Amino acid sequence: MEGALSDGSGHPILLTASEIARRVTALGQEISKDYSGKEVVFVVTLKGAFVFASDLLRHIESTLDAKVDFVQASSYGNDLVSSGSVRVLGGDTSMIRGRHVLVVEDIIDTGRTIATLIERLHGLDARSVEVVTLLVKDREVPDRPAARYVGFHIPDVFVIGYGLDAAQKYRHLPEVHVLTDK
Ligand code: XMP
Ligand code: MG
């Protein structure tokens, strides 16, 4: 992390576009190596992971047998605080059965969203289920599922940009910023 730069949004930058690009390239290479010769379905969680996924997928080797699907996972309640129950919409269930699945997530906080998705995908008879997440918040959460691939560990702050929102705003910012009250 290169320190608290800021830009027109007024929210300090936590991860610059070039830091993110370098890390996403490396993740793509690592995933391509690990899944070489296998059939893999990338399950992208909307909306937050759409920018990360579109960059990551373009760093997956063209020789890989890869498919892409989308689900919408949302927790009920206040936007800035994770609530208890998670709703999952969409997803082509026939694509999952018997296949290696890699969930593409934007951020793991309490881990409830990813836990629900992992359970759902196992229920659809995926051959394996792993997770790649751009961000993991550093905080003590008992039994939080571990992602196999992590872009960055970040402090327990609310972040926006690079797909992540606050009340649907800021998804278009090329960097990850810390949301501050203005
Ligand atoms: P859980 O607690 O289920 O949370 O791991 C994961 C989901 O909560 C949202 N989330 C955030 N969204 N900035 C965001 O824009 C954040 O700092 C943040 N923390 C959690 C997000 O939808 C994620 O998938
Ligand atoms: Mg999300």
PDB file of C-alpha atoms and ligand atoms in Angstrom:
ATOM      1  CA  MET A   1       0.000   0.000   0.000  1.00  0.00           C
ATOM      2  CA  GLU A   2       1.513   3.260  -1.119  1.00  0.00           C
ATOM      3  CA  GLY A   3      -0.031   5.601   1.459  1.00  0.00           C
ATOM      4  CA  ALA A   4      -2.810   8.114   1.668  1.00  0.00           C
ATOM      5  CA  LEU A   5      -2.959   9.738  -1.732  1.00  0.00           C
ATOM      6  CA  SER A   6      -6.278  11.286  -2.567  1.00  0.00           C
ATOM      7  CA  ASP A   7      -8.101  12.334  -5.726  1.00  0.00           C
ATOM      8  CA  GLY A   8     -11.259  14.064  -6.881  1.00  0.00           C
ATOM      9  CA  SER A   9     -13.497  11.734  -4.881  1.00  0.00           C
ATOM     10  CA  GLY A  10     -12.074  13.193  -1.641  1.00  0.00           C
ATOM     11  CA  HIS A  11     -11.653   9.732  -0.142  1.00  0.00           C
ATOM     12  CA  PRO A  12      -8.055   8.649   0.563  1.00  0.00           C
ATOM     13  CA  ILE A  13      -6.563   5.997  -1.680  1.00  0.00           C
ATOM     14  CA  LEU A  14      -5.722   2.686  -0.027  1.00  0.00           C
ATOM     15  CA  LEU A  15      -4.636   0.778  -3.153  1.00  0.00           C
ATOM     16  CA  THR A  16      -3.560   2.503  -6.356  1.00  0.00           C
ATOM     17  CA  ALA A  17      -4.613   1.333  -9.803  1.00  0.00           C
ATOM     18  CA  SER A  18      -1.075   0.150 -10.582  1.00  0.00           C
ATOM     19  CA  GLU A  19      -0.742  -1.809  -7.316  1.00  0.00           C
ATOM     20  CA  ILE A  20      -4.051  -3.501  -8.076  1.00  0.00           C
ATOM     21  CA  ALA A  21      -3.046  -4.228 -11.675  1.00  0.00           C
ATOM     22  CA  ARG A  22       0.223  -5.874 -10.590  1.00  0.00           C
ATOM     23  CA  ARG A  23      -1.502  -8.055  -8.013  1.00  0.00           C
ATOM     24  CA  VAL A  24      -4.359  -9.038 -10.326  1.00  0.00           C
ATOM     25  CA  THR A  25      -1.855 -10.049 -13.016  1.00  0.00           C
ATOM     26  CA  ALA A  26      -0.025 -12.263 -10.506  1.00  0.00           C
ATOM     27  CA  LEU A  27      -3.290 -13.835  -9.307  1.00  0.00           C
ATOM     28  CA  GLY A  28      -4.252 -14.623 -12.899  1.00  0.00           C
ATOM     29  CA  GLN A  29      -0.919 -16.329 -13.487  1.00  0.00           C
ATOM     30  CA  GLU A  30      -1.150 -18.349 -10.263  1.00  0.00           C
ATOM     31  CA  ILE A  31      -4.716 -19.470 -10.979  1.00  0.00           C
ATOM     32  CA  SER A  32      -3.829 -20.376 -14.573  1.00  0.00           C
ATOM     33  CA  LYS A  33      -0.983 -22.560 -13.328  1.00  0.00           C
ATOM     34  CA  ASP A  34      -3.056 -24.255 -10.621  1.00  0.00           C
ATOM     35  CA  TYR A  35      -6.001 -25.006 -12.916  1.00  0.00           C
ATOM     36  CA  SER A  36      -3.967 -25.971 -15.960  1.00  0.00           C
ATOM     37  CA  GLY A  37      -5.612 -28.918 -17.742  1.00  0.00           C
ATOM     38  CA  LYS A  38      -8.807 -28.626 -15.680  1.00  0.00           C
ATOM     39  CA  GLU A  39     -12.260 -27.383 -16.551  1.00  0.00           C
ATOM     40  CA  VAL A  40     -13.085 -24.400 -14.332  1.00  0.00           C
ATOM     41  CA  VAL A  41     -16.165 -22.237 -13.872  1.00  0.00           C
ATOM     42  CA  PHE A  42     -15.553 -18.740 -12.542  1.00  0.00           C
ATOM     43  CA  VAL A  43     -18.591 -17.696 -10.513  1.00  0.00           C
ATOM     44  CA  VAL A  44     -18.508 -13.915 -10.224  1.00  0.00           C
ATOM     45  CA  THR A  45     -20.431 -12.291  -7.384  1.00  0.00           C
ATOM     46  CA  LEU A  46     -22.296  -9.189  -8.483  1.00  0.00           C
ATOM     47  CA  LYS A  47     -22.207  -6.393  -8.220  1.00  0.00           C
ATOM     48  CA  GLY A  48     -19.000  -5.678  -6.333  1.00  0.00           C
ATOM     49  CA  ALA A  49     -16.666  -8.139  -8.092  1.00  0.00           C
ATOM     50  CA  PHE A  50     -17.471  -7.060 -11.647  1.00  0.00           C
ATOM     51  CA  VAL A  51     -14.392  -4.855 -12.136  1.00  0.00           C
ATOM     52  CA  PHE A  52     -12.007  -7.280 -10.423  1.00  0.00           C
ATOM     53  CA  ALA A  53     -13.412 -10.212 -12.413  1.00  0.00           C
ATOM     54  CA  SER A  54     -13.128  -8.451 -15.750  1.00  0.00           C
ATOM     55  CA  ASP A  55      -9.468  -7.635 -15.095  1.00  0.00           C
ATOM     56  CA  LEU A  56      -8.650 -11.029 -13.580  1.00  0.00           C
ATOM     57  CA  LEU A  57     -10.260 -13.032 -16.376  1.00  0.00           C
ATOM     58  CA  ARG A  58      -8.107 -11.281 -18.951  1.00  0.00           C
ATOM     59  CA  HIS A  59      -5.054 -12.623 -17.111  1.00  0.00           C
ATOM     60  CA  ILE A  60      -6.254 -16.211 -17.241  1.00  0.00           C
ATOM     61  CA  GLU A  61      -4.294 -18.231 -19.809  1.00  0.00           C
ATOM     62  CA  SER A  62      -6.164 -18.567 -23.099  1.00  0.00           C
ATOM     63  CA  THR A  63      -5.419 -22.305 -23.053  1.00  0.00           C
ATOM     64  CA  LEU A  64      -7.469 -22.816 -19.877  1.00  0.00           C
ATOM     65  CA  ASP A  65     -10.896 -24.447 -20.262  1.00  0.00           C
ATOM     66  CA  ALA A  66     -12.773 -21.652 -18.487  1.00  0.00           C
ATOM     67  CA  LYS A  67     -16.430 -20.690 -18.268  1.00  0.00           C
ATOM     68  CA  VAL A  68     -17.898 -17.665 -16.512  1.00  0.00           C
ATOM     69  CA  ASP A  69     -21.131 -17.323 -14.583  1.00  0.00           C
ATOM     70  CA  PHE A  70     -22.619 -14.630 -12.358  1.00  0.00           C
ATOM     71  CA  VAL A  71     -24.555 -14.655  -9.113  1.00  0.00           C
ATOM     72  CA  GLN A  72     -25.882 -11.834  -7.040  1.00  0.00           C
ATOM     73  CA  ALA A  73     -25.230 -12.185  -3.335  1.00  0.00           C
ATOM     74  CA  SER A  74     -26.633  -9.612  -0.995  1.00  0.00           C
ATOM     75  CA  SER A  75     -27.152  -9.404   2.712  1.00  0.00           C
ATOM     76  CA  TYR A  76     -30.307  -7.910   4.092  1.00  0.00           C
ATOM     77  CA  GLY A  77     -30.168  -4.724   6.081  1.00  0.00           C
ATOM     78  CA  ASN A  78     -27.882  -1.708   6.339  1.00  0.00           C
ATOM     79  CA  ASP A  79     -25.438  -1.256   3.463  1.00  0.00           C
ATOM     80  CA  LEU A  80     -22.353  -0.484   5.539  1.00  0.00           C
ATOM     81  CA  VAL A  81     -22.782  -3.247   8.105  1.00  0.00           C
ATOM     82  CA  SER A  82     -23.031  -6.933   7.201  1.00  0.00           C
ATOM     83  CA  SER A  83     -26.274  -8.419   8.409  1.00  0.00           C
ATOM     84  CA  GLY A  84     -27.019 -11.992   9.319  1.00  0.00           C
ATOM     85  CA  SER A  85     -28.717 -13.557   6.320  1.00  0.00           C
ATOM     86  CA  VAL A  86     -27.460 -13.699   2.767  1.00  0.00           C
ATOM     87  CA  ARG A  87     -29.586 -14.048  -0.356  1.00  0.00           C
ATOM     88  CA  VAL A  88     -28.138 -15.558  -3.539  1.00  0.00           C
ATOM     89  CA  LEU A  89     -29.813 -14.921  -6.902  1.00  0.00           C
ATOM     90  CA  GLY A  90     -29.035 -16.229 -10.384  1.00  0.00           C
ATOM     91  CA  GLY A  91     -26.418 -18.713 -11.456  1.00  0.00           C
ATOM     92  CA  ASP A  92     -26.697 -21.483 -14.042  1.00  0.00           C
ATOM     93  CA  THR A  93     -26.981 -24.544 -11.834  1.00  0.00           C
ATOM     94  CA  SER A  94     -26.331 -26.954 -14.722  1.00  0.00           C
ATOM     95  CA  MET A  95     -22.924 -25.365 -15.258  1.00  0.00           C
ATOM     96  CA  ILE A  96     -21.754 -26.202 -11.748  1.00  0.00           C
ATOM     97  CA  ARG A  97     -22.326 -29.949 -11.426  1.00  0.00           C
ATOM     98  CA  GLY A  98     -19.098 -31.948 -11.633  1.00  0.00           C
ATOM     99  CA  ARG A  99     -16.944 -28.893 -12.345  1.00  0.00           C
ATOM    100  CA  HIS A 100     -14.173 -27.092 -10.498  1.00  0.00           C
ATOM    101  CA  VAL A 101     -15.627 -23.786  -9.333  1.00  0.00           C
ATOM    102  CA  LEU A 102     -13.683 -20.666  -8.458  1.00  0.00           C
ATOM    103  CA  VAL A 103     -15.786 -17.976  -6.804  1.00  0.00           C
ATOM    104  CA  VAL A 104     -14.630 -14.458  -7.664  1.00  0.00           C
ATOM    105  CA  GLU A 105     -15.431 -12.142  -4.746  1.00  0.00           C
ATOM    106  CA  ASP A 106     -14.677  -8.490  -4.097  1.00  0.00           C
ATOM    107  CA  ILE A 107     -14.231  -8.517  -0.340  1.00  0.00           C
ATOM    108  CA  ILE A 108     -14.527 -10.879   2.615  1.00  0.00           C
ATOM    109  CA  ASP A 109     -15.591  -9.194   5.815  1.00  0.00           C
ATOM    110  CA  THR A 110     -17.494 -11.391   8.263  1.00  0.00           C
ATOM    111  CA  GLY A 111     -17.328 -14.253   5.736  1.00  0.00           C
ATOM    112  CA  ARG A 112     -21.076 -14.871   5.792  1.00  0.00           C
ATOM    113  CA  THR A 113     -21.556 -14.132   2.106  1.00  0.00           C
ATOM    114  CA  ILE A 114     -18.783 -16.419   0.977  1.00  0.00           C
ATOM    115  CA  ALA A 115     -19.809 -19.162   3.424  1.00  0.00           C
ATOM    116  CA  THR A 116     -23.332 -19.122   1.997  1.00  0.00           C
ATOM    117  CA  LEU A 117     -22.045 -19.276  -1.571  1.00  0.00           C
ATOM    118  CA  ILE A 118     -19.609 -22.099  -0.868  1.00  0.00           C
ATOM    119  CA  GLU A 119     -22.390 -24.114   0.752  1.00  0.00           C
ATOM    120  CA  ARG A 120     -24.716 -23.422  -2.182  1.00  0.00           C
ATOM    121  CA  LEU A 121     -22.114 -24.497  -4.750  1.00  0.00           C
ATOM    122  CA  HIS A 122     -21.304 -27.715  -2.885  1.00  0.00           C
ATOM    123  CA  GLY A 123     -25.068 -28.334  -2.796  1.00  0.00           C
ATOM    124  CA  LEU A 124     -25.045 -28.135  -6.603  1.00  0.00           C
ATOM    125  CA  ASP A 125     -22.397 -30.893  -6.696  1.00  0.00           C
ATOM    126  CA  ALA A 126     -19.425 -28.820  -7.758  1.00  0.00           C
ATOM    127  CA  ARG A 127     -16.312 -30.989  -8.033  1.00  0.00           C
ATOM    128  CA  SER A 128     -14.344 -28.444  -5.995  1.00  0.00           C
ATOM    129  CA  VAL A 129     -15.056 -24.964  -4.679  1.00  0.00           C
ATOM    130  CA  GLU A 130     -12.311 -22.391  -4.101  1.00  0.00           C
ATOM    131  CA  VAL A 131     -12.384 -18.635  -3.689  1.00  0.00           C
ATOM    132  CA  VAL A 132     -10.402 -15.762  -5.144  1.00  0.00           C
ATOM    133  CA  THR A 133     -11.091 -12.452  -3.430  1.00  0.00           C
ATOM    134  CA  LEU A 134      -9.552  -9.088  -4.124  1.00  0.00           C
ATOM    135  CA  LEU A 135      -9.706  -8.048  -0.472  1.00  0.00           C
ATOM    136  CA  VAL A 136      -9.910  -9.602   2.979  1.00  0.00           C
ATOM    137  CA  LYS A 137     -10.564  -7.406   5.998  1.00  0.00           C
ATOM    138  CA  ASP A 138      -8.183  -8.046   8.859  1.00  0.00           C
ATOM    139  CA  ARG A 139     -10.352  -8.817  11.806  1.00  0.00           C
ATOM    140  CA  GLU A 140     -10.944 -11.658  14.196  1.00  0.00           C
ATOM    141  CA  VAL A 141     -13.879 -13.719  12.961  1.00  0.00           C
ATOM    142  CA  PRO A 142     -14.184 -17.271  14.258  1.00  0.00           C
ATOM    143  CA  ASP A 143     -14.655 -19.883  11.519  1.00  0.00           C
ATOM    144  CA  ARG A 144     -14.406 -17.388   8.655  1.00  0.00           C
ATOM    145  CA  PRO A 145     -13.841 -19.408   5.460  1.00  0.00           C
ATOM    146  CA  ALA A 146     -10.368 -18.927   3.996  1.00  0.00           C
ATOM    147  CA  ALA A 147      -9.985 -17.858   0.369  1.00  0.00           C
ATOM    148  CA  ARG A 148      -7.378 -19.817  -1.580  1.00  0.00           C
ATOM    149  CA  TYR A 149      -6.319 -16.652  -3.439  1.00  0.00           C
ATOM    150  CA  VAL A 150      -6.241 -13.215  -1.796  1.00  0.00           C
ATOM    151  CA  GLY A 151      -5.342  -9.958  -3.501  1.00  0.00           C
ATOM    152  CA  PHE A 152      -4.779  -7.803  -0.428  1.00  0.00           C
ATOM    153  CA  HIS A 153      -5.348  -7.958   3.310  1.00  0.00           C
ATOM    154  CA  ILE A 154      -6.700  -4.581   4.407  1.00  0.00           C
ATOM    155  CA  PRO A 155      -7.541  -2.960   7.742  1.00  0.00           C
ATOM    156  CA  ASP A 156     -11.102  -3.124   9.053  1.00  0.00           C
ATOM    157  CA  VAL A 157     -12.309   0.016   7.258  1.00  0.00           C
ATOM    158  CA  PHE A 158     -15.108   0.550   4.744  1.00  0.00           C
ATOM    159  CA  VAL A 159     -13.692   0.684   1.242  1.00  0.00           C
ATOM    160  CA  ILE A 160     -15.058   1.907  -2.078  1.00  0.00           C
ATOM    161  CA  GLY A 161     -13.951   1.947  -5.704  1.00  0.00           C
ATOM    162  CA  TYR A 162     -12.800  -0.692  -8.192  1.00  0.00           C
ATOM    163  CA  GLY A 163     -16.323  -2.141  -8.164  1.00  0.00           C
ATOM    164  CA  LEU A 164     -17.058  -1.534  -4.482  1.00  0.00           C
ATOM    165  CA  ASP A 165     -19.815   0.862  -3.575  1.00  0.00           C
ATOM    166  CA  ALA A 166     -21.384   2.944  -0.871  1.00  0.00           C
ATOM    167  CA  ALA A 167     -25.101   3.240  -1.645  1.00  0.00           C
ATOM    168  CA  GLN A 168     -24.290   2.225  -5.272  1.00  0.00           C
ATOM    169  CA  LYS A 169     -21.814   5.099  -5.753  1.00  0.00           C
ATOM    170  CA  TYR A 170     -18.045   5.011  -6.449  1.00  0.00           C
ATOM    171  CA  ARG A 171     -17.913   1.671  -8.292  1.00  0.00           C
ATOM    172  CA  HIS A 172     -16.203   3.367 -11.251  1.00  0.00           C
ATOM    173  CA  LEU A 173     -13.155   4.632  -9.327  1.00  0.00           C
ATOM    174  CA  PRO A 174      -9.972   2.904 -10.607  1.00  0.00           C
ATOM    175  CA  GLU A 175      -8.428   2.722  -7.112  1.00  0.00           C
ATOM    176  CA  VAL A 176      -9.617   1.335  -3.774  1.00  0.00           C
ATOM    177  CA  HIS A 177     -10.377   4.184  -1.386  1.00  0.00           C
ATOM    178  CA  VAL A 178     -11.292   4.395   2.286  1.00  0.00           C
ATOM    179  CA  LEU A 179     -14.766   5.854   2.699  1.00  0.00           C
ATOM    180  CA  THR A 180     -14.555   8.906   4.957  1.00  0.00           C
ATOM    181  CA  ASP A 181     -17.362  11.169   6.200  1.00  0.00           C
ATOM    182  CA  LYS A 182     -17.210  14.435   4.395  1.00  0.00           C
TER     183      LYS A 182
HETATM  184  P1  XMP B   1     -19.366 -10.519   4.543  1.00  0.00           P
HETATM  185  O1  XMP B   1     -19.484  -9.865   5.896  1.00  0.00           O
HETATM  186  O2  XMP B   1     -20.538 -11.341   4.186  1.00  0.00           O
HETATM  187  O3  XMP B   1     -19.360  -9.282   3.590  1.00  0.00           O
HETATM  188  O4  XMP B   1     -18.044 -11.218   4.367  1.00  0.00           O
HETATM  189  C1  XMP B   1     -19.077  -9.384   2.284  1.00  0.00           C
HETATM  190  C2  XMP B   1     -19.945  -8.431   1.517  1.00  0.00           C
HETATM  191  O5  XMP B   1     -20.242  -7.230   2.266  1.00  0.00           O
HETATM  192  C3  XMP B   1     -20.000  -6.106   1.496  1.00  0.00           C
HETATM  193  N1  XMP B   1     -18.879  -5.360   2.102  1.00  0.00           N
HETATM  194  C4  XMP B   1     -18.372  -4.247   1.609  1.00  0.00           C
HETATM  195  N2  XMP B   1     -18.684  -3.536   0.515  1.00  0.00           N
HETATM  196  N3  XMP B   1     -17.003  -1.980   1.059  1.00  0.00           N
HETATM  197  C5  XMP B   1     -17.988  -2.399   0.240  1.00  0.00           C
HETATM  198  O6  XMP B   1     -18.258  -1.736  -0.753  1.00  0.00           O
HETATM  199  C6  XMP B   1     -16.630  -2.638   2.181  1.00  0.00           C
HETATM  200  O7  XMP B   1     -15.722  -2.208   2.891  1.00  0.00           O
HETATM  201  C7  XMP B   1     -17.366  -3.831   2.467  1.00  0.00           C
HETATM  202  N4  XMP B   1     -17.271  -4.717   3.473  1.00  0.00           N
HETATM  203  C8  XMP B   1     -18.226  -5.655   3.220  1.00  0.00           C
HETATM  204  C9  XMP B   1     -19.678  -6.614   0.127  1.00  0.00           C
HETATM  205  O8  XMP B   1     -20.871  -6.634  -0.621  1.00  0.00           O
HETATM  206  C10 XMP B   1     -19.191  -8.008   0.315  1.00  0.00           C
HETATM  207  O9  XMP B   1     -19.455  -8.866  -0.777  1.00  0.00           O
HETATM  208 MG    MG B   2     -20.307  -8.096  -2.562  1.00  0.00          MG
END
